[in-house]
Amino acid sequence: MNYRRLGNSGLKVSELGLGTNAFGKRADQETSTRIIDHALEHGINFIDTANIYANTESERIIGQALAGKRQDVVLATKAGLPKGQGPNERGSSRYHLQQELEGSLKRLKTDYVDLYQIHAFDPETPLEETLRTLNDMVSSGKVRYIGASNYAAWEIMKAIGISELKGYVRYVSTQTSYSLADRTPEQELVPLCLDQGVGIIPYFPLAGGILTGKYNQGSRVPTGSRAETDPNFQRFLEDHNIKLGEQVSQLAAEHGHSPSSLSLAWLMNRPTVSTVIVGATKTEQLDDNLKSLEIEMGEDLNASLDEISVNFVHSKPFATYRLG
């Protein structure tokens, strides 16, 4: 396993990270624990969760699974998206963030979080309030680094400007939907991150499974797939997305790789990408994703992937999570 700096920070994270959105939903506690152990055994040190995943079950499961292993993990969680129906159960106000951090620490059975991320930009809370709160969390020792998620480029730049003006800690990373099927970050976000030393943590790196080759035009939705368990996902099964998945599968077969491992290898080689989050509901999925680390992306193969996905630079974003 190779390790990269998270943005311009001194923190080293594995090229492949473990996403845990499925823990407590599509993967029960026993299976989730087995996946975490398998990931650690193969050198993955970055585990990403959030206070809302599986109605807090993801954090609880991780906390139990990491007993005695906490020091081996770069643990990241998030807050900001709606947690409940109350007026203060969402957003990035001091009130909400302090409350949610304490809840996350209890569920994760730890006294600190390595990376605390704002899950979505909050248009109703002044950025200075959010950033000062995060700065206080770092000063208290309960948070080590801070990151953004689902921020537009201008929102990150504004946050960095305020942090520099006030002497607050800066965002070292940002999470965004990024894949062969969603290259929209390359318009503004990637140049911003290159200039400001912010690491990109892509989520949906396989476009929810479209880049695994499991979906085909005219075929039924595969049993157990995300499109079956989450009917809302079917809105992404548009012809141009399915066609890209088929083209990636063909290229992968020609070079002796799986479509998913090739898609991940392409993403790992993009500028400013620090770690790529992959989810899993069984260890076999993780094994296939780990094969991406063995792929040497030659210029011709990389150019071919760039060519078949170039239209996705200016397409609509594959996924956006916004408040307001």
Short mmCIF file of C-alpha atoms in Angstrom, two decimals:
data_model
loop_
_atom_site.label_atom_id
_atom_site.label_comp_id
_atom_site.label_asym_id
_atom_site.label_seq_id
_atom_site.Cartn_x
_atom_site.Cartn_y
_atom_site.Cartn_z
CA MET A 1 0.00 0.00 0.00
CA ASN A 2 1.22 3.48 -0.84
CA TYR A 3 0.45 6.44 1.39
CA ARG A 4 -0.04 10.05 0.35
CA ARG A 5 -0.17 13.35 2.17
CA LEU A 6 -3.69 14.61 2.74
CA GLY A 7 -3.47 17.89 0.84
CA ASN A 8 -0.55 19.95 2.11
CA SER A 9 -0.83 18.52 5.62
CA GLY A 10 1.66 16.11 7.14
CA LEU A 11 -1.02 13.43 7.55
CA LYS A 12 -0.43 10.28 5.49
CA VAL A 13 -3.44 8.34 4.19
CA SER A 14 -3.66 5.14 2.17
CA GLU A 15 -4.31 5.54 -1.56
CA LEU A 16 -7.46 3.50 -1.09
CA GLY A 17 -9.79 4.40 1.77
CA LEU A 18 -12.73 2.52 3.25
CA GLY A 19 -16.19 4.08 2.94
CA THR A 20 -18.71 2.86 5.49
CA ASN A 21 -22.09 4.13 4.29
CA ALA A 22 -23.33 0.52 4.00
CA PHE A 23 -22.38 -0.47 7.54
CA GLY A 24 -25.52 -1.04 9.56
CA LYS A 25 -27.67 -1.16 6.42
CA ARG A 26 -26.47 -3.47 3.65
CA ALA A 27 -23.74 -4.96 5.85
CA ASP A 28 -24.54 -6.12 9.38
CA GLN A 29 -22.21 -5.68 12.34
CA GLU A 30 -20.37 -9.00 11.91
CA THR A 31 -19.80 -8.45 8.19
CA SER A 32 -18.77 -4.81 8.70
CA THR A 33 -16.24 -5.78 11.36
CA ARG A 34 -14.80 -8.42 9.06
CA ILE A 35 -14.46 -5.82 6.27
CA ILE A 36 -12.68 -3.37 8.59
CA ASP A 37 -10.23 -6.05 9.76
CA HIS A 38 -9.60 -7.09 6.15
CA ALA A 39 -8.95 -3.48 5.14
CA LEU A 40 -6.46 -2.92 7.97
CA GLU A 41 -4.66 -6.18 7.15
CA HIS A 42 -4.12 -4.91 3.59
CA GLY A 43 -2.73 -1.53 4.62
CA ILE A 44 -5.82 0.65 4.39
CA ASN A 45 -5.57 3.20 7.19
CA PHE A 46 -8.25 5.72 6.15
CA ILE A 47 -11.80 5.00 7.31
CA ASP A 48 -14.56 7.45 6.45
CA THR A 49 -17.99 7.66 8.05
CA ALA A 50 -20.59 10.26 9.04
CA ASN A 51 -22.98 10.96 11.90
CA ILE A 52 -26.00 10.15 9.71
CA TYR A 53 -24.83 6.90 8.08
CA ALA A 54 -27.34 4.14 8.83
CA ASN A 55 -28.93 6.40 11.44
CA THR A 56 -25.64 6.49 13.46
CA GLU A 57 -25.15 2.69 13.25
CA SER A 58 -22.07 3.05 11.04
CA GLU A 59 -20.19 5.04 13.67
CA ARG A 60 -21.27 2.66 16.45
CA ILE A 61 -20.09 -0.41 14.52
CA ILE A 62 -16.76 1.23 13.70
CA GLY A 63 -16.23 2.19 17.33
CA GLN A 64 -16.63 -1.42 18.44
CA ALA A 65 -14.57 -2.83 15.58
CA LEU A 66 -11.61 -0.54 16.30
CA ALA A 67 -11.26 -1.52 19.96
CA GLY A 68 -7.52 -1.88 20.52
CA LYS A 69 -6.75 -0.72 16.96
CA ARG A 70 -7.67 2.96 17.09
CA GLN A 71 -4.04 4.09 16.86
CA ASP A 72 -3.65 2.33 13.49
CA VAL A 73 -6.42 4.29 11.78
CA VAL A 74 -6.95 7.74 10.30
CA LEU A 75 -10.59 8.09 11.30
CA ALA A 76 -12.78 10.61 9.48
CA THR A 77 -16.38 11.54 10.15
CA LYS A 78 -18.77 14.34 9.15
CA ALA A 79 -21.64 16.49 10.35
CA GLY A 80 -23.91 19.04 8.74
CA LEU A 81 -26.57 17.23 6.76
CA PRO A 82 -29.98 16.87 8.48
CA LYS A 83 -29.82 14.66 11.59
CA GLY A 84 -33.43 15.17 12.61
CA GLN A 85 -36.46 17.42 12.17
CA GLY A 86 -35.51 20.11 14.70
CA PRO A 87 -34.39 23.59 13.60
CA ASN A 88 -30.89 23.03 15.02
CA GLU A 89 -30.43 19.43 13.88
CA ARG A 90 -28.67 20.38 10.65
CA GLY A 91 -26.09 22.77 9.26
CA SER A 92 -22.71 23.94 10.52
CA SER A 93 -23.58 26.25 13.39
CA ARG A 94 -21.51 26.10 16.57
CA TYR A 95 -24.56 24.69 18.36
CA HIS A 96 -25.04 21.80 15.96
CA LEU A 97 -21.39 20.94 15.33
CA GLN A 98 -20.44 20.79 19.00
CA GLN A 99 -23.42 18.59 19.76
CA GLU A 100 -22.71 16.25 16.86
CA LEU A 101 -18.99 15.94 17.55
CA GLU A 102 -19.69 14.80 21.10
CA GLY A 103 -22.18 12.23 19.80
CA SER A 104 -19.74 10.93 17.20
CA LEU A 105 -16.93 10.59 19.75
CA LYS A 106 -19.15 8.51 22.03
CA ARG A 107 -20.28 6.20 19.24
CA LEU A 108 -16.76 5.85 17.83
CA LYS A 109 -15.41 5.16 21.34
CA THR A 110 -12.57 7.61 20.93
CA ASP A 111 -11.57 10.98 22.38
CA TYR A 112 -10.48 12.47 19.05
CA VAL A 113 -11.29 12.41 15.34
CA ASP A 114 -8.42 12.63 12.87
CA LEU A 115 -10.44 14.40 10.17
CA TYR A 116 -13.69 16.23 10.93
CA GLN A 117 -15.57 17.26 7.80
CA ILE A 118 -18.48 19.60 7.15
CA HIS A 119 -20.86 17.40 5.15
CA ALA A 120 -22.31 20.22 3.05
CA PHE A 121 -22.00 23.98 2.76
CA ASP A 122 -24.46 25.77 5.03
CA PRO A 123 -25.77 29.01 3.46
CA GLU A 124 -27.51 30.03 6.70
CA THR A 125 -24.47 29.98 8.98
CA PRO A 126 -21.63 32.51 8.59
CA LEU A 127 -18.48 30.72 7.51
CA GLU A 128 -16.56 32.53 10.24
CA GLU A 129 -18.76 30.88 12.88
CA THR A 130 -18.17 27.44 11.38
CA LEU A 131 -14.43 27.90 11.00
CA ARG A 132 -13.95 29.33 14.48
CA THR A 133 -15.86 26.38 15.91
CA LEU A 134 -13.65 23.94 13.99
CA ASN A 135 -10.55 25.86 15.10
CA ASP A 136 -11.67 25.53 18.74
CA MET A 137 -12.21 21.80 18.23
CA VAL A 138 -8.64 21.42 16.97
CA SER A 139 -7.31 23.51 19.87
CA SER A 140 -9.20 21.30 22.32
CA GLY A 141 -7.54 18.16 20.90
CA LYS A 142 -10.85 16.55 19.93
CA VAL A 143 -10.15 17.10 16.21
CA ARG A 144 -6.79 16.93 14.46
CA TYR A 145 -7.56 18.12 10.91
CA ILE A 146 -10.61 19.62 9.23
CA GLY A 147 -12.11 19.10 5.79
CA ALA A 148 -15.05 20.13 3.64
CA SER A 149 -17.49 18.05 1.64
CA ASN A 150 -19.80 19.04 -1.20
CA TYR A 151 -18.40 22.59 -1.27
CA ALA A 152 -18.19 24.52 -4.52
CA ALA A 153 -14.74 25.83 -5.41
CA TRP A 154 -15.64 29.40 -4.47
CA GLU A 155 -16.95 28.24 -1.09
CA ILE A 156 -13.67 26.50 -0.27
CA MET A 157 -11.68 29.53 -1.40
CA LYS A 158 -13.80 31.82 0.77
CA ALA A 159 -13.25 29.50 3.74
CA ILE A 160 -9.49 29.45 3.16
CA GLY A 161 -9.46 33.25 2.94
CA ILE A 162 -11.28 33.61 6.26
CA SER A 163 -8.99 31.06 7.93
CA GLU A 164 -5.89 32.92 6.78
CA LEU A 165 -7.32 36.29 7.82
CA LYS A 166 -8.34 35.10 11.28
CA GLY A 167 -5.49 32.68 11.90
CA TYR A 168 -7.76 29.63 12.01
CA VAL A 169 -6.80 26.14 10.87
CA ARG A 170 -7.51 25.54 7.18
CA TYR A 171 -9.42 22.87 5.35
CA VAL A 172 -6.87 20.28 4.25
CA SER A 173 -9.27 18.24 2.12
CA THR A 174 -12.59 18.18 0.34
CA GLN A 175 -14.89 15.31 -0.55
CA THR A 176 -16.69 15.41 -3.86
CA SER A 177 -18.32 13.06 -6.33
CA TYR A 178 -15.55 12.28 -8.83
CA SER A 179 -15.21 9.43 -11.31
CA LEU A 180 -15.00 8.67 -15.01
CA ALA A 181 -18.78 9.25 -15.01
CA ASP A 182 -18.48 12.58 -13.18
CA ARG A 183 -15.49 14.70 -14.12
CA THR A 184 -17.19 18.01 -13.29
CA PRO A 185 -14.69 18.73 -10.46
CA GLU A 186 -12.07 19.28 -13.17
CA GLN A 187 -13.79 22.50 -14.22
CA GLU A 188 -13.05 24.56 -11.08
CA LEU A 189 -12.48 22.38 -8.02
CA VAL A 190 -9.34 20.59 -9.17
CA PRO A 191 -7.55 23.82 -10.24
CA LEU A 192 -8.49 25.39 -6.89
CA CYS A 193 -7.16 22.40 -4.94
CA LEU A 194 -3.94 22.37 -6.95
CA ASP A 195 -3.39 26.05 -6.22
CA GLN A 196 -4.29 25.92 -2.53
CA GLY A 197 -2.91 22.53 -1.55
CA VAL A 198 -6.24 20.91 -0.72
CA GLY A 199 -6.50 17.13 -1.10
CA ILE A 200 -9.47 15.66 -2.95
CA ILE A 201 -11.23 12.63 -1.48
CA PRO A 202 -13.54 11.29 -4.21
CA TYR A 203 -16.75 9.54 -3.26
CA PHE A 204 -18.89 7.58 -5.73
CA PRO A 205 -15.64 6.59 -7.52
CA LEU A 206 -17.50 3.80 -9.33
CA ALA A 207 -20.60 5.90 -9.97
CA GLY A 208 -22.66 3.77 -7.66
CA GLY A 209 -21.71 0.59 -9.53
CA ILE A 210 -22.17 1.83 -13.09
CA LEU A 211 -18.41 1.56 -13.67
CA THR A 212 -18.29 -2.04 -12.44
CA GLY A 213 -19.96 -3.33 -15.60
CA LYS A 214 -22.97 -4.75 -13.77
CA TYR A 215 -25.49 -2.62 -15.69
CA ASN A 216 -26.22 -3.13 -19.38
CA GLN A 217 -28.58 -1.37 -21.77
CA GLY A 218 -31.88 -3.20 -22.06
CA SER A 219 -31.09 -5.62 -19.21
CA ARG A 220 -32.91 -5.96 -15.93
CA VAL A 221 -31.47 -4.38 -12.81
CA PRO A 222 -29.16 -7.00 -11.19
CA THR A 223 -30.39 -8.63 -7.99
CA GLY A 224 -28.85 -7.06 -4.91
CA SER A 225 -27.47 -4.07 -6.83
CA ARG A 226 -27.75 -0.52 -5.55
CA ALA A 227 -30.41 0.21 -8.17
CA GLU A 228 -32.55 -2.59 -6.72
CA THR A 229 -32.07 -1.74 -3.04
CA ASP A 230 -32.38 2.02 -3.67
CA PRO A 231 -34.96 2.71 -6.40
CA ASN A 232 -33.99 6.41 -6.42
CA PHE A 233 -30.63 5.37 -7.85
CA GLN A 234 -32.28 4.26 -11.07
CA ARG A 235 -32.39 7.88 -12.21
CA PHE A 236 -28.66 7.53 -12.90
CA LEU A 237 -29.17 4.60 -15.28
CA GLU A 238 -29.27 6.85 -18.32
CA ASP A 239 -28.05 5.65 -21.70
CA HIS A 240 -24.86 7.73 -21.71
CA ASN A 241 -23.87 6.44 -18.25
CA ILE A 242 -24.56 2.82 -19.19
CA LYS A 243 -22.63 3.24 -22.43
CA LEU A 244 -19.60 4.57 -20.53
CA GLY A 245 -19.77 1.57 -18.20
CA GLU A 246 -19.75 -0.76 -21.19
CA GLN A 247 -16.78 1.06 -22.76
CA VAL A 248 -14.79 0.88 -19.53
CA SER A 249 -15.59 -2.84 -19.27
CA GLN A 250 -14.31 -3.42 -22.80
CA LEU A 251 -11.06 -1.54 -22.15
CA ALA A 252 -10.59 -3.38 -18.88
CA ALA A 253 -11.06 -6.77 -20.54
CA GLU A 254 -8.53 -5.89 -23.25
CA HIS A 255 -5.90 -5.13 -20.59
CA GLY A 256 -6.73 -7.95 -18.20
CA HIS A 257 -8.30 -5.87 -15.45
CA SER A 258 -11.73 -5.65 -13.86
CA PRO A 259 -13.75 -2.52 -14.76
CA SER A 260 -13.87 -1.38 -11.15
CA SER A 261 -10.14 -1.72 -10.48
CA LEU A 262 -9.31 0.09 -13.73
CA SER A 263 -11.72 2.94 -12.90
CA LEU A 264 -10.17 3.32 -9.45
CA ALA A 265 -6.62 3.26 -10.85
CA TRP A 266 -7.51 6.06 -13.26
CA LEU A 267 -8.93 8.15 -10.42
CA MET A 268 -5.92 7.60 -8.15
CA ASN A 269 -3.73 9.11 -10.85
CA ARG A 270 -5.70 12.36 -11.11
CA PRO A 271 -4.08 15.54 -9.74
CA THR A 272 -4.69 16.38 -6.04
CA VAL A 273 -6.46 13.09 -5.27
CA SER A 274 -5.22 11.96 -1.83
CA THR A 275 -7.29 8.84 -1.20
CA VAL A 276 -10.19 7.20 -3.00
CA ILE A 277 -13.10 6.01 -0.86
CA VAL A 278 -14.51 2.60 -1.74
CA GLY A 279 -17.43 0.98 0.01
CA ALA A 280 -17.94 -2.74 0.49
CA THR A 281 -20.63 -5.10 1.72
CA LYS A 282 -18.31 -8.12 1.64
CA THR A 283 -14.57 -8.71 1.73
CA GLU A 284 -14.54 -10.02 -1.84
CA GLN A 285 -15.55 -6.58 -3.11
CA LEU A 286 -12.67 -5.05 -1.21
CA ASP A 287 -10.24 -7.57 -2.70
CA ASP A 288 -11.28 -6.59 -6.22
CA ASN A 289 -10.85 -2.90 -5.42
CA LEU A 290 -7.41 -3.55 -3.92
CA LYS A 291 -6.30 -4.84 -7.32
CA SER A 292 -6.41 -1.25 -8.54
CA LEU A 293 -3.19 -0.65 -6.59
CA GLU A 294 -1.35 -3.11 -8.85
CA ILE A 295 -2.32 -1.46 -12.14
CA GLU A 296 0.33 0.60 -13.90
CA MET A 297 -1.50 3.24 -15.89
CA GLY A 298 0.42 3.64 -19.12
CA GLU A 299 -0.05 6.77 -21.23
CA ASP A 300 -2.10 4.97 -23.89
CA LEU A 301 -4.52 3.38 -21.43
CA ASN A 302 -4.91 6.61 -19.50
CA ALA A 303 -5.53 8.52 -22.74
CA SER A 304 -8.16 6.00 -23.80
CA LEU A 305 -10.05 6.43 -20.53
CA ASP A 306 -9.78 10.20 -20.83
CA GLU A 307 -11.17 10.06 -24.35
CA ILE A 308 -14.24 7.93 -23.64
CA SER A 309 -15.13 10.05 -20.59
CA VAL A 310 -14.32 13.54 -21.87
CA ASN A 311 -18.00 14.46 -22.28
CA PHE A 312 -18.48 13.94 -18.55
CA VAL A 313 -16.28 16.96 -17.74
CA HIS A 314 -19.16 19.27 -18.68
CA SER A 315 -22.13 17.03 -17.91
CA LYS A 316 -24.31 17.52 -14.84
CA PRO A 317 -22.72 16.36 -11.56
CA PHE A 318 -23.39 12.72 -10.76
CA ALA A 319 -24.22 13.51 -7.15
CA THR A 320 -24.72 16.69 -5.17
CA TYR A 321 -25.71 17.06 -1.53
CA ARG A 322 -26.64 20.61 -0.58
CA LEU A 323 -28.40 22.44 2.21
CA GLY A 324 -30.85 25.21 1.40
#
